[in-house]
Short mmCIF file of C-alpha atoms in Angstrom, two decimals:
data_model
loop_
_atom_site.label_atom_id
_atom_site.label_comp_id
_atom_site.label_asym_id
_atom_site.label_seq_id
_atom_site.Cartn_x
_atom_site.Cartn_y
_atom_site.Cartn_z
CA MET A 1423 47.54 76.79 57.77
CA GLN A 1424 44.10 75.22 57.65
CA GLN A 1425 42.30 72.55 55.67
CA THR A 1426 39.64 73.79 53.28
CA GLU A 1427 36.12 72.41 53.59
CA SER A 1428 35.88 71.22 49.99
CA THR A 1429 39.28 69.49 49.78
CA ASN A 1430 41.90 67.95 52.01
CA THR A 1431 44.54 70.45 50.93
CA ILE A 1432 46.11 72.80 53.43
CA ALA A 1433 45.23 76.45 52.89
CA GLN A 1434 47.91 79.09 53.21
CA ILE A 1435 46.61 81.99 55.28
CA ALA A 1436 48.31 85.37 55.50
CA LEU A 1437 47.44 88.33 57.69
CA ALA A 1438 48.29 91.78 56.33
CA ILE A 1439 48.24 94.77 58.68
CA PRO A 1440 48.47 98.25 57.11
CA CYS A 1441 50.35 100.37 59.62
CA TYR A 1442 51.04 104.08 60.00
CA ASN A 1443 52.27 105.21 63.43
CA GLU A 1444 50.54 102.46 65.42
CA GLU A 1445 53.24 101.87 68.04
CA ALA A 1446 50.66 101.95 70.85
CA THR A 1447 48.57 99.10 69.44
CA ILE A 1448 50.48 97.09 66.80
CA ALA A 1449 52.01 94.56 69.23
CA LEU A 1450 48.59 93.91 70.79
CA VAL A 1451 47.03 93.34 67.36
CA ILE A 1452 49.77 90.87 66.40
CA ALA A 1453 49.46 89.03 69.73
CA ASP A 1454 45.67 88.85 69.34
CA PHE A 1455 45.96 87.16 65.95
CA LYS A 1456 48.74 84.84 67.07
CA LYS A 1457 46.41 83.64 69.82
CA HIS A 1458 43.26 83.21 67.75
CA LEU A 1459 44.75 82.37 64.34
CA PRO A 1460 48.16 80.79 64.99
CA GLU A 1461 48.40 79.23 61.52
CA ALA A 1462 48.45 82.63 59.77
CA LYS A 1463 51.72 84.23 58.73
CA ILE A 1464 51.66 87.86 59.81
CA PHE A 1465 52.90 90.77 57.70
CA VAL A 1466 52.95 94.41 58.75
CA PHE A 1467 53.01 96.83 55.82
CA ASN A 1468 54.69 99.85 57.35
CA ASN A 1469 53.50 102.97 55.53
CA ALA A 1470 56.37 105.40 56.25
CA SER A 1471 55.71 105.44 59.99
CA THR A 1472 57.72 108.02 61.92
CA ASP A 1473 57.38 106.23 65.27
CA ASN A 1474 58.63 102.80 66.43
CA SER A 1475 55.85 100.78 64.78
CA ALA A 1476 58.17 98.81 62.50
CA ALA A 1477 60.59 97.75 65.24
CA ILE A 1478 57.77 96.86 67.61
CA ALA A 1479 56.01 94.79 64.94
CA GLN A 1480 59.21 92.93 64.09
CA ASN A 1481 59.90 92.21 67.77
CA ALA A 1482 56.33 90.92 68.10
CA GLY A 1483 57.03 88.33 65.40
CA ALA A 1484 55.65 89.92 62.22
CA GLU A 1485 57.47 90.29 58.93
CA VAL A 1486 57.67 94.02 58.19
CA ILE A 1487 57.27 95.21 54.59
CA PRO A 1488 58.09 98.91 54.00
CA VAL A 1489 55.73 100.98 51.84
CA LEU A 1490 57.42 104.32 51.32
CA GLN A 1491 54.62 106.25 49.58
CA LYS A 1492 51.89 107.26 52.00
CA GLY A 1493 48.28 106.25 51.46
CA LYS A 1494 46.03 103.30 52.32
CA GLY A 1495 45.53 102.52 48.65
CA ARG A 1496 49.27 102.27 48.08
CA VAL A 1497 49.54 99.89 51.02
CA MET A 1498 46.75 97.77 49.57
CA ARG A 1499 48.53 97.61 46.22
CA ALA A 1500 51.69 96.45 48.00
CA ILE A 1501 49.70 93.77 49.81
CA PHE A 1502 48.17 92.51 46.56
CA ASP A 1503 51.58 92.48 44.87
CA HIS A 1504 53.48 90.84 47.72
CA LEU A 1505 51.15 88.16 49.13
CA LYS A 1506 50.21 85.01 47.22
CA ALA A 1507 48.38 83.01 49.90
CA ASP A 1508 45.08 81.14 49.45
CA ALA A 1509 43.42 83.58 51.84
CA VAL A 1510 44.68 87.02 52.82
CA ILE A 1511 43.17 88.80 55.81
CA ILE A 1512 43.39 92.58 55.93
CA VAL A 1513 42.98 94.26 59.31
CA ASP A 1514 43.85 97.74 60.56
CA GLY A 1515 46.64 98.07 63.10
CA ASP A 1516 44.79 100.36 65.50
CA GLY A 1517 43.09 97.63 67.55
CA THR A 1518 39.51 98.42 66.50
CA TYR A 1519 38.97 94.89 65.14
CA SER A 1520 39.12 91.59 67.03
CA ALA A 1521 41.00 88.49 65.92
CA GLN A 1522 38.12 86.44 67.34
CA ASP A 1523 36.11 87.34 64.22
CA ALA A 1524 38.77 86.15 61.77
CA ARG A 1525 37.56 82.56 61.43
CA ALA A 1526 34.02 83.69 60.61
CA LEU A 1527 35.44 85.89 57.84
CA LEU A 1528 37.69 83.09 56.61
CA LYS A 1529 35.07 80.36 56.47
CA PRO A 1530 33.25 81.43 53.25
CA ILE A 1531 36.61 82.01 51.53
CA LEU A 1532 38.00 78.57 52.38
CA ALA A 1533 34.68 76.95 51.46
CA HIS A 1534 34.74 78.70 48.05
CA GLU A 1535 31.47 80.48 48.89
CA ALA A 1536 32.93 83.99 48.45
CA ASP A 1537 35.86 85.74 46.79
CA MET A 1538 35.84 88.57 49.34
CA THR A 1539 34.33 88.74 52.79
CA VAL A 1540 33.78 92.08 54.52
CA GLY A 1541 33.39 92.62 58.24
CA ASN A 1542 30.07 94.37 58.85
CA ARG A 1543 30.57 96.65 61.87
CA LEU A 1544 27.08 98.09 62.10
CA GLY A 1545 25.43 95.28 64.04
CA HIS A 1546 27.80 95.44 67.03
CA THR A 1547 28.96 99.06 67.08
CA ASN A 1548 28.88 101.32 70.12
CA HIS A 1549 27.29 104.78 69.82
CA HIS A 1550 30.61 106.61 69.58
CA ALA A 1551 31.83 104.34 66.76
CA LEU A 1552 28.50 104.60 64.96
CA PHE A 1553 28.87 108.40 64.90
CA TYR A 1554 32.30 107.96 63.32
CA LEU A 1555 30.93 105.68 60.62
CA ASN A 1556 28.19 108.16 59.75
CA ARG A 1557 30.69 111.01 59.72
CA VAL A 1558 32.89 109.43 57.05
CA GLY A 1559 29.90 108.86 54.81
CA ASN A 1560 29.54 105.11 55.04
CA ASN A 1561 25.77 105.17 54.76
CA LEU A 1562 25.75 107.45 51.72
CA ILE A 1563 28.34 105.40 49.85
CA VAL A 1564 26.49 102.16 50.66
CA MET A 1565 23.24 103.62 49.38
CA ILE A 1566 24.80 104.71 46.07
CA ILE A 1567 26.45 101.31 45.50
CA ASN A 1568 23.25 99.45 46.36
CA VAL A 1569 21.22 101.56 43.93
CA ILE A 1570 23.69 101.23 41.06
CA PHE A 1571 24.43 97.52 41.47
CA LYS A 1572 21.08 96.43 42.97
CA THR A 1573 22.83 95.00 46.02
CA SER A 1574 21.99 95.15 49.72
CA PHE A 1575 25.28 95.86 51.47
CA ASN A 1576 25.52 97.54 54.87
CA ASP A 1577 29.17 98.44 55.39
CA VAL A 1578 31.51 98.91 52.41
CA LEU A 1579 34.15 100.95 54.28
CA SER A 1580 35.17 98.24 56.73
CA GLY A 1581 38.91 97.75 57.17
CA TYR A 1582 38.49 94.05 58.04
CA ARG A 1583 38.34 91.84 54.93
CA VAL A 1584 39.49 88.52 53.52
CA PHE A 1585 40.35 87.84 49.87
CA ASN A 1586 40.96 84.61 48.02
CA ARG A 1587 43.88 84.03 45.67
CA ARG A 1588 41.80 84.64 42.52
CA PHE A 1589 40.67 88.04 43.81
CA LEU A 1590 44.24 89.09 44.61
CA ARG A 1591 45.38 88.18 41.11
CA SER A 1592 42.50 89.87 39.30
CA ILE A 1593 41.75 93.25 40.90
CA PRO A 1594 44.01 96.19 39.95
CA LEU A 1595 43.89 98.91 42.61
CA LEU A 1596 44.21 102.50 41.38
CA THR A 1597 43.25 104.86 44.21
CA PRO A 1598 46.06 105.95 46.59
CA GLY A 1599 44.07 106.80 49.73
CA PHE A 1600 41.29 105.61 52.02
CA GLU A 1601 38.80 105.42 49.13
CA THR A 1602 40.43 102.07 48.37
CA GLU A 1603 37.71 100.20 50.34
CA THR A 1604 35.03 101.61 48.04
CA GLU A 1605 37.13 100.77 44.99
CA LEU A 1606 37.53 97.16 46.15
CA THR A 1607 33.77 96.74 46.38
CA ILE A 1608 33.01 98.40 43.05
CA GLN A 1609 35.68 96.49 41.15
CA ALA A 1610 34.55 93.21 42.69
CA LEU A 1611 30.96 93.83 41.64
CA GLU A 1612 31.98 94.87 38.13
CA GLU A 1613 34.04 91.68 37.74
CA GLY A 1614 31.30 89.43 39.11
CA PHE A 1615 33.13 88.33 42.27
CA MET A 1616 31.14 86.91 45.16
CA ILE A 1617 31.05 89.20 48.21
CA LYS A 1618 29.71 88.29 51.65
CA GLU A 1619 29.29 90.58 54.64
CA ILE A 1620 29.97 88.95 58.00
CA PRO A 1621 28.88 90.59 61.29
CA ILE A 1622 31.85 91.56 63.48
CA SER A 1623 32.49 93.54 66.64
CA TYR A 1624 33.98 97.01 66.41
CA GLN A 1625 35.40 99.44 68.95
CA GLN A 1626 36.38 103.01 68.07
#
């Protein structure tokens, strides 16, 4: 837990890791966050993995929450329903994101300067990863959202985000799959929530 900048209260911080067959990386991700963010309680939302991800995550010290229906959106709904912390960090379990960036993403949330922070991968992305981002249509989706909402975002498909308690209580997630990242951004803009992009490192 961590003190907020505007008050002397202790903030409850939770880390939620969506996980589907990540036995090769999940323990490393948990260890990385334990080292760089020891005050966070770690939850692994196991999305019907068929490998040893759940057992490995539990042995690494995370609380494992089963999500039986497959789909990133369904995992996100489970996270929103289950966690009630002041700040909830979402990070993929494949090791592409670094725990060293977590405090930069947390800072605007704990200072009440944003309701959602999004890790912007484009500033520190290697060429192979940049090809991946283009392939999944990140640039096209960003352009459409920026035109419609008159915003200037760079990376709306990032899997590294932090939400405050008010955001978790207010946003109903509907999509079942990987389009959930786009839905989060659109719903936040429609509801007038404050969004900040924070530069992060990214390795594909």
